CSV table of C-alpha atoms in Angstrom, one decimal:
chain,number,residue,atom,x,y,z
A,5,MET,CA,91.1,88.6,95.8
A,6,LYS,CA,94.9,88.7,96.0
A,7,ASN,CA,95.6,89.5,99.6
A,8,TYR,CA,93.3,87.7,101.9
A,9,CYS,CA,92.9,85.7,105.0
A,10,GLN,CA,90.7,82.6,104.8
A,11,PHE,CA,88.8,81.3,107.9
A,12,GLU,CA,87.2,78.0,108.3
A,13,ILE,CA,84.8,78.1,111.2
A,14,LYS,CA,82.5,75.8,113.0
A,15,GLY,CA,79.4,76.7,114.9
A,16,VAL,CA,75.6,77.2,114.8
A,17,ASN,CA,73.5,80.1,113.8
A,18,GLN,CA,76.0,81.2,111.3
A,19,GLU,CA,73.7,83.4,109.3
A,20,ARG,CA,73.2,85.8,112.2
A,21,PHE,CA,77.0,85.9,112.7
A,22,PHE,CA,77.7,86.7,109.0
A,23,ASN,CA,75.1,89.5,109.1
A,24,LYS,CA,76.8,90.9,112.1
A,25,LEU,CA,80.3,90.5,110.7
A,26,SER,CA,79.3,92.0,107.3
A,27,SER,CA,78.4,95.3,109.0
A,28,LYS,CA,82.1,95.5,110.1
A,29,VAL,CA,84.1,93.9,107.5
A,30,LYS,CA,83.5,92.8,103.9
A,31,ILE,CA,83.1,89.1,103.5
A,32,HIS,CA,84.3,87.3,100.3
A,33,GLU,CA,83.7,83.9,98.9
A,34,LEU,CA,81.5,82.6,101.7
A,35,LYS,CA,80.8,78.9,101.2
A,36,ARG,CA,78.7,76.7,103.5
A,37,LEU,CA,80.4,73.3,103.7
A,38,SER,CA,77.9,71.8,106.1
A,39,LYS,CA,75.2,73.0,108.5
A,40,THR,CA,77.8,73.9,111.1
A,41,GLN,CA,80.8,74.6,109.0
A,42,SER,CA,81.7,77.5,106.7
A,43,VAL,CA,84.7,78.9,104.9
A,44,PHE,CA,85.1,82.6,104.0
A,45,LYS,CA,87.7,85.2,103.2
A,46,VAL,CA,88.4,88.7,104.5
A,47,GLY,CA,90.8,91.3,103.4
A,48,ILE,CA,94.3,91.2,105.0
A,49,PHE,CA,93.7,94.3,107.0
A,50,ASP,CA,90.4,93.0,108.4
A,51,ARG,CA,92.0,89.8,109.6
A,52,LYS,CA,92.3,90.8,113.2
A,53,LYS,CA,88.9,92.3,113.4
A,54,ALA,CA,87.3,89.2,111.8
A,55,LYS,CA,89.1,86.8,114.1
A,56,LYS,CA,88.1,88.8,117.2
A,57,ASN,CA,84.4,88.7,116.1
A,58,ILE,CA,84.6,85.0,115.4
A,59,LEU,CA,85.9,84.2,118.8
A,60,GLU,CA,83.5,86.6,120.5
A,61,GLU,CA,80.5,84.9,118.9
A,62,GLY,CA,81.7,81.5,120.2
A,63,PHE,CA,82.8,80.0,116.9
A,64,PHE,CA,85.6,77.6,116.6
A,65,ILE,CA,88.3,78.3,114.0
A,66,ILE,CA,89.2,75.1,112.3
A,67,ASN,CA,91.7,76.6,109.9
A,68,GLU,CA,93.2,80.0,109.2
A,69,LYS,CA,95.2,80.7,106.2
A,70,SER,CA,96.6,84.0,104.9
A,71,SER,CA,98.0,84.6,101.4
A,72,GLY,CA,99.1,87.3,99.0
A,73,PHE,CA,102.1,89.5,98.5
A,74,LEU,CA,101.0,92.0,101.1
A,75,PHE,CA,100.6,89.4,103.8
A,76,ASN,CA,104.1,88.0,103.0
A,77,PHE,CA,105.5,91.5,103.1
A,78,ILE,CA,103.9,92.3,106.5
A,79,ASN,CA,105.0,88.9,107.7
A,80,LEU,CA,108.5,89.6,106.6
A,81,LEU,CA,108.5,93.0,108.4
A,82,THR,CA,107.4,91.5,111.6
A,83,SER,CA,110.0,88.8,111.6
A,84,TYR,CA,112.5,89.4,114.4
A,85,GLY,CA,115.5,88.6,112.3
A,86,LEU,CA,114.8,91.2,109.7
A,87,ILE,CA,114.1,93.8,112.4
A,88,ALA,CA,117.3,93.0,114.1
A,89,GLY,CA,119.1,93.2,110.7
A,90,ILE,CA,117.6,96.6,110.0
A,91,ILE,CA,118.6,97.9,113.5
A,92,LEU,CA,122.1,96.6,113.2
A,93,GLY,CA,122.4,98.0,109.7
A,94,ALA,CA,121.2,101.4,110.7
A,95,GLY,CA,123.5,101.3,113.7
A,96,PHE,CA,126.5,100.5,111.5
A,97,LEU,CA,125.6,103.3,109.1
A,98,ILE,CA,125.4,105.8,111.9
A,99,PHE,CA,128.6,104.5,113.4
A,100,GLN,CA,130.6,104.7,110.2
A,101,SER,CA,129.3,108.2,109.4
A,102,PHE,CA,131.6,109.4,112.2
A,103,PHE,CA,134.7,108.4,110.2
A,104,ILE,CA,136.1,109.5,106.9
A,105,ASN,CA,136.7,106.9,104.2
A,106,LYS,CA,137.8,109.0,101.3
A,107,ILE,CA,140.2,111.8,100.5
A,108,GLU,CA,139.6,114.0,97.5
A,109,VAL,CA,142.1,116.5,96.2
A,110,LEU,CA,141.0,119.2,93.8
A,111,GLY,CA,142.8,121.9,91.8
A,112,ASN,CA,146.3,120.3,91.8
A,113,GLU,CA,148.4,120.5,88.7
A,114,LYS,CA,152.0,120.5,89.8
A,115,TYR,CA,151.6,117.9,92.5
A,116,SER,CA,150.0,114.5,91.9
A,117,THR,CA,146.8,113.6,93.7
A,118,ILE,CA,148.4,110.4,95.0
A,119,GLU,CA,151.3,112.3,96.5
A,120,ILE,CA,149.0,114.7,98.3
A,121,LYS,CA,146.8,111.8,99.4
A,122,GLU,CA,149.7,109.9,100.8
A,123,TYR,CA,150.9,112.9,102.8
A,124,LEU,CA,147.4,113.5,104.1
A,125,THR,CA,146.9,109.8,105.1
A,126,LYS,CA,150.2,110.1,107.1
A,127,SER,CA,149.6,113.4,108.6
A,128,ILE,CA,146.0,112.6,109.7
A,129,ASN,CA,146.5,110.0,112.4
A,130,SER,CA,142.9,109.4,113.1
A,131,LYS,CA,140.0,108.8,110.7
A,132,ASN,CA,137.5,110.1,113.3
A,133,LYS,CA,135.9,113.2,112.0
A,134,SER,CA,135.8,114.9,115.4
A,135,LYS,CA,139.6,114.5,115.8
A,136,ILE,CA,140.5,116.0,112.4
A,137,ASP,CA,141.5,119.6,112.7
A,138,LEU,CA,140.8,121.1,109.3
A,139,LYS,CA,142.9,124.2,110.0
A,140,LYS,CA,145.9,122.1,110.8
A,141,VAL,CA,145.4,120.0,107.7
A,142,GLU,CA,145.3,123.2,105.6
A,143,HIS,CA,148.4,124.5,107.3
A,144,ASP,CA,150.3,121.2,107.0
A,145,VAL,CA,149.6,120.9,103.3
A,146,TYR,CA,150.5,124.5,102.7
A,147,ASN,CA,153.8,124.1,104.4
A,148,LYS,CA,154.6,120.8,103.0
A,149,PHE,CA,154.1,121.6,99.3
A,150,GLU,CA,155.9,124.6,97.7
A,151,ASP,CA,154.3,127.3,95.6
A,152,LEU,CA,150.8,126.9,96.9
A,153,SER,CA,148.8,130.1,97.2
A,154,PHE,CA,145.6,128.7,98.7
A,155,VAL,CA,144.6,125.5,100.5
A,156,SER,CA,141.1,124.7,101.9
A,157,ALA,CA,139.9,121.5,103.6
A,158,THR,CA,136.3,120.6,104.2
A,159,LEU,CA,134.4,117.5,105.3
A,160,VAL,CA,131.6,116.5,102.9
A,161,GLY,CA,129.8,113.5,104.3
A,162,GLN,CA,132.6,110.9,104.7
A,163,THR,CA,135.0,112.6,102.3
A,164,LEU,CA,137.8,114.9,103.2
A,165,VAL,CA,137.9,117.4,100.3
A,166,VAL,CA,141.2,119.3,100.0
A,167,ASN,CA,141.0,122.2,97.5
A,168,ILE,CA,144.4,123.7,96.5
A,169,LYS,CA,145.4,126.5,94.3
A,170,GLU,CA,148.9,126.6,93.0
A,171,GLU,CA,150.7,129.9,93.0
A,172,LEU,CA,150.1,132.1,90.0
A,173,ILE,CA,152.9,134.5,89.0
A,174,PRO,CA,151.8,137.4,86.9
A,175,ASP,CA,153.8,138.3,83.8
A,176,GLU,CA,154.8,141.7,85.2
A,177,MET,CA,156.6,140.0,88.1
A,178,LYS,CA,159.0,138.3,85.7
A,179,GLU,CA,160.4,141.7,84.5
A,180,SER,CA,162.9,143.8,86.4
A,181,PHE,CA,161.8,147.1,87.9
A,182,SER,CA,163.5,150.2,89.3
A,183,PRO,CA,162.4,153.6,90.5
A,184,ILE,CA,162.4,156.6,88.2
A,185,LEU,CA,165.3,158.9,88.8
A,186,ALA,CA,165.8,162.5,87.6
A,187,SER,CA,168.2,162.6,84.7
A,188,GLU,CA,168.8,166.3,85.2
A,189,SER,CA,168.6,168.8,88.1
A,190,GLY,CA,165.7,171.3,87.9
A,191,ARG,CA,162.2,172.3,89.0
A,192,ILE,CA,159.2,170.2,88.3
A,193,THR,CA,156.6,171.9,86.2
A,194,SER,CA,154.2,169.0,85.6
A,195,LEU,CA,153.9,165.5,86.8
A,196,LYS,CA,151.6,162.7,85.6
A,197,LEU,CA,151.5,159.6,87.7
A,198,ILE,CA,150.4,156.4,86.0
A,199,GLN,CA,151.4,153.9,88.7
A,200,GLY,CA,153.5,153.9,91.8
A,201,THR,CA,154.1,156.3,94.7
A,202,PRO,CA,155.2,159.9,93.8
A,203,MET,CA,158.1,161.1,95.9
A,204,VAL,CA,158.0,164.7,94.6
A,205,LYS,CA,155.3,167.2,93.6
A,206,VAL,CA,155.0,170.0,91.0
A,207,GLY,CA,157.2,172.9,92.1
A,208,ASP,CA,159.8,170.8,93.8
A,209,VAL,CA,163.4,171.3,93.0
A,210,VAL,CA,165.2,168.1,92.3
A,211,ARG,CA,168.7,167.2,91.8
A,212,LYS,CA,170.0,164.8,89.2
A,213,GLY,CA,169.6,161.2,90.4
A,214,ARG,CA,166.8,161.8,92.9
A,215,CYS,CA,163.9,159.4,93.0
A,216,PHE,CA,160.7,160.6,91.3
A,217,ASN,CA,158.5,157.6,91.7
A,218,LYS,CA,159.0,154.7,94.0
A,219,SER,CA,158.0,151.2,93.3
A,220,VAL,CA,155.3,149.7,95.4
A,221,LEU,CA,155.8,146.3,97.0
A,222,PHE,CA,153.2,143.7,96.4
A,223,LYS,CA,153.1,140.6,98.5
A,224,PHE,CA,151.8,137.8,96.5
A,225,SER,CA,152.6,135.1,99.0
A,226,ARG,CA,151.9,134.7,102.6
A,227,ARG,CA,155.4,133.4,103.2
A,228,LYS,CA,157.8,135.5,105.2
A,229,ASN,CA,160.7,135.1,102.8
A,230,ALA,CA,158.8,135.6,99.6
A,231,ASN,CA,161.1,136.2,96.7
A,232,HIS,CA,158.6,137.2,94.1
A,233,ALA,CA,157.4,140.4,95.7
A,234,LYS,CA,158.1,143.1,93.1
A,235,SER,CA,156.4,146.1,91.8
A,236,ARG,CA,156.1,148.1,88.6
A,237,SER,CA,155.8,151.8,88.3
A,238,PHE,CA,155.4,154.4,85.5
A,239,CYS,CA,155.9,158.0,85.8
A,240,ARG,CA,156.1,160.9,83.3
A,241,CYS,CA,157.5,164.2,84.5
A,242,LEU,CA,158.9,167.4,83.0
A,243,VAL,CA,161.6,169.5,84.6
A,244,ASN,CA,162.2,173.2,83.9
A,245,ARG,CA,165.3,172.6,81.8
A,246,LYS,CA,165.2,170.3,78.9
A,247,CYS,CA,164.6,167.1,80.6
A,248,ASP,CA,161.6,164.8,79.9
A,249,SER,CA,161.9,161.7,82.1
A,250,GLN,CA,159.7,158.8,81.3
A,251,GLN,CA,159.9,155.1,82.1
B,248,MET,CA,78.9,108.5,87.0
B,249,PHE,CA,76.7,106.2,85.1
B,250,ASN,CA,74.3,104.2,87.4
B,251,PHE,CA,72.7,101.2,85.7
B,252,PHE,CA,69.8,100.9,88.2
B,253,LYS,CA,69.1,104.6,88.1
B,254,GLU,CA,68.9,104.7,84.4
B,255,ILE,CA,66.4,101.9,84.3
B,256,LYS,CA,64.3,103.5,87.0
B,257,THR,CA,64.1,106.8,85.3
B,258,SER,CA,63.0,105.1,82.1
B,259,VAL,CA,59.8,103.8,83.9
B,260,LYS,CA,57.0,106.4,84.4
B,261,ASN,CA,55.7,105.4,87.8
B,262,ASN,CA,59.0,104.7,89.6
B,263,ASN,CA,58.0,105.7,93.2
B,264,PHE,CA,57.9,102.1,94.3
B,265,LEU,CA,61.4,101.3,93.0
B,266,ASP,CA,63.4,102.4,96.0
B,267,LYS,CA,63.5,99.2,98.1
B,268,TYR,CA,66.1,96.9,96.6
B,269,ASN,CA,67.9,96.1,93.4
B,270,LEU,CA,68.6,92.6,92.2
B,271,ILE,CA,70.3,91.6,88.9
B,272,ASN,CA,70.9,88.2,87.6
B,273,MET,CA,73.7,87.8,85.1
B,274,SER,CA,73.3,84.8,82.8
B,275,GLY,CA,72.2,82.7,85.8
B,276,LYS,CA,75.8,82.7,87.1
B,277,ILE,CA,76.0,85.8,89.2
B,278,MET,CA,73.4,87.6,91.1
B,279,TYR,CA,74.1,91.1,92.5
B,280,VAL,CA,71.8,92.5,95.2
B,281,GLU,CA,71.7,96.0,96.6
B,282,GLY,CA,69.7,96.9,99.7
B,283,HIS,CA,69.4,93.6,101.4
B,284,LEU,CA,68.6,93.4,105.1
B,285,GLY,CA,70.6,90.3,106.1
B,286,LEU,CA,71.0,86.6,105.4
B,287,THR,CA,68.5,84.1,106.6
B,288,THR,CA,69.7,80.9,105.0
B,289,ILE,CA,72.9,79.9,103.4
B,290,SER,CA,73.9,76.6,101.8
B,291,GLN,CA,75.4,75.4,98.5
B,292,GLU,CA,71.8,74.9,97.2
B,293,ILE,CA,69.8,77.8,98.6
B,294,ILE,CA,70.6,81.3,99.8
B,295,THR,CA,67.8,83.4,101.3
B,296,PHE,CA,68.0,87.0,102.5
B,297,LYS,CA,65.7,89.6,103.7
B,298,VAL,CA,64.7,92.7,101.7
B,299,PRO,CA,62.4,95.5,102.7
B,300,LYS,CA,58.9,94.0,103.1
B,301,GLY,CA,59.9,90.6,101.9
B,302,ARG,CA,62.3,87.9,101.5
B,303,VAL,CA,64.3,86.6,98.5
B,304,CYS,CA,65.2,82.9,97.9
B,305,VAL,CA,67.9,81.9,95.4
B,306,GLU,CA,68.2,78.3,94.5
B,307,GLY,CA,70.8,76.6,92.4
B,308,LYS,CA,74.0,74.5,92.6
B,309,ASN,CA,77.4,75.2,94.1
B,310,LEU,CA,76.2,78.6,95.3
B,311,ILE,CA,78.9,80.8,96.9
B,312,LEU,CA,78.3,84.1,98.5
B,313,HIS,CA,81.0,85.8,96.6
B,314,GLU,CA,80.7,89.1,98.5
B,315,LEU,CA,78.8,90.2,101.5
B,316,SER,CA,78.7,93.7,102.9
B,317,ASP,CA,76.3,95.8,104.9
B,318,GLN,CA,74.2,96.8,101.9
B,319,THR,CA,75.2,94.5,99.0
B,320,LEU,CA,75.8,90.9,98.3
B,321,LYS,CA,77.0,88.9,95.3
B,322,ILE,CA,76.1,85.3,94.7
B,323,SER,CA,77.9,83.1,92.2
B,324,GLY,CA,77.2,79.6,91.0
B,325,GLU,CA,74.5,77.8,88.9
B,326,ILE,CA,71.4,79.9,89.8
B,327,SER,CA,68.3,78.0,88.7
B,328,LYS,CA,65.5,79.9,90.5
B,329,THR,CA,64.9,83.2,92.3
B,330,GLU,CA,61.8,83.8,94.3
B,331,VAL,CA,60.5,86.8,96.1
B,332,PHE,CA,58.1,86.3,99.0
């Protein structure tokens, strides 16, 4: 028996007591030391029940000894120091969960992680989660660093995750664009629009130099003074003389 | 599940009387009893207990009641004699 409690008891009429006790708990290794003295073991979970019965029957407990891993574990759990430690530890864990202890930056290529982290550490005055305005963080990062098209900030556990996307300029934007102008005066007999906004329709009379198709302005950036906003347009038209304008 | 006592009982033709108690002695070192009705005497030399319509006395040396429950008991030690009254 690995986990047990051993009792050494003293008293008379022990057989009757053991018969009574055996109906409630299982007795192990019962040894009669003398006419009035016996020693026996019970399971660790029957310890209290056995002790109560011993005392109720008027026996005197000479010695009580518990042993086994389970007993030591239970004993450890019931020790006040450990309980206090667990409570304090849990309290500390709960307390520190209100603060951020790590900043993570994702999606950066142009700017270094350290640079962004340093800026964030300075801009976020408090580490308290409730005092961090995520929208403000996003806005600050967006304004501080050039050429960002997207910034998002979230709190994951105790980590502030800043996900950024650097601005992507499509190849078309690197070219120069201009509207299609009529090379000759005349009447439009057919018009095939590929891209852009048509300024004329079939049957219209146009003069030389008039705009056929207007470029469309695409805003790729949320900034007010965006320099990259350009458009591209294609138009194929036929006028009633011998003009075939295509761009 | 295999039951040792049941197997022996079924091998005997007239087994109606075999329902009171079971007692097995293993090499004179361990005695296992099923269906006892309580201890009457316990010492290191003699252990007696009640069974239906009788009493069993186990004699020996350094006898220990290794296990005692409501229905069963297990005696260990140098068992020299077992008597049923």
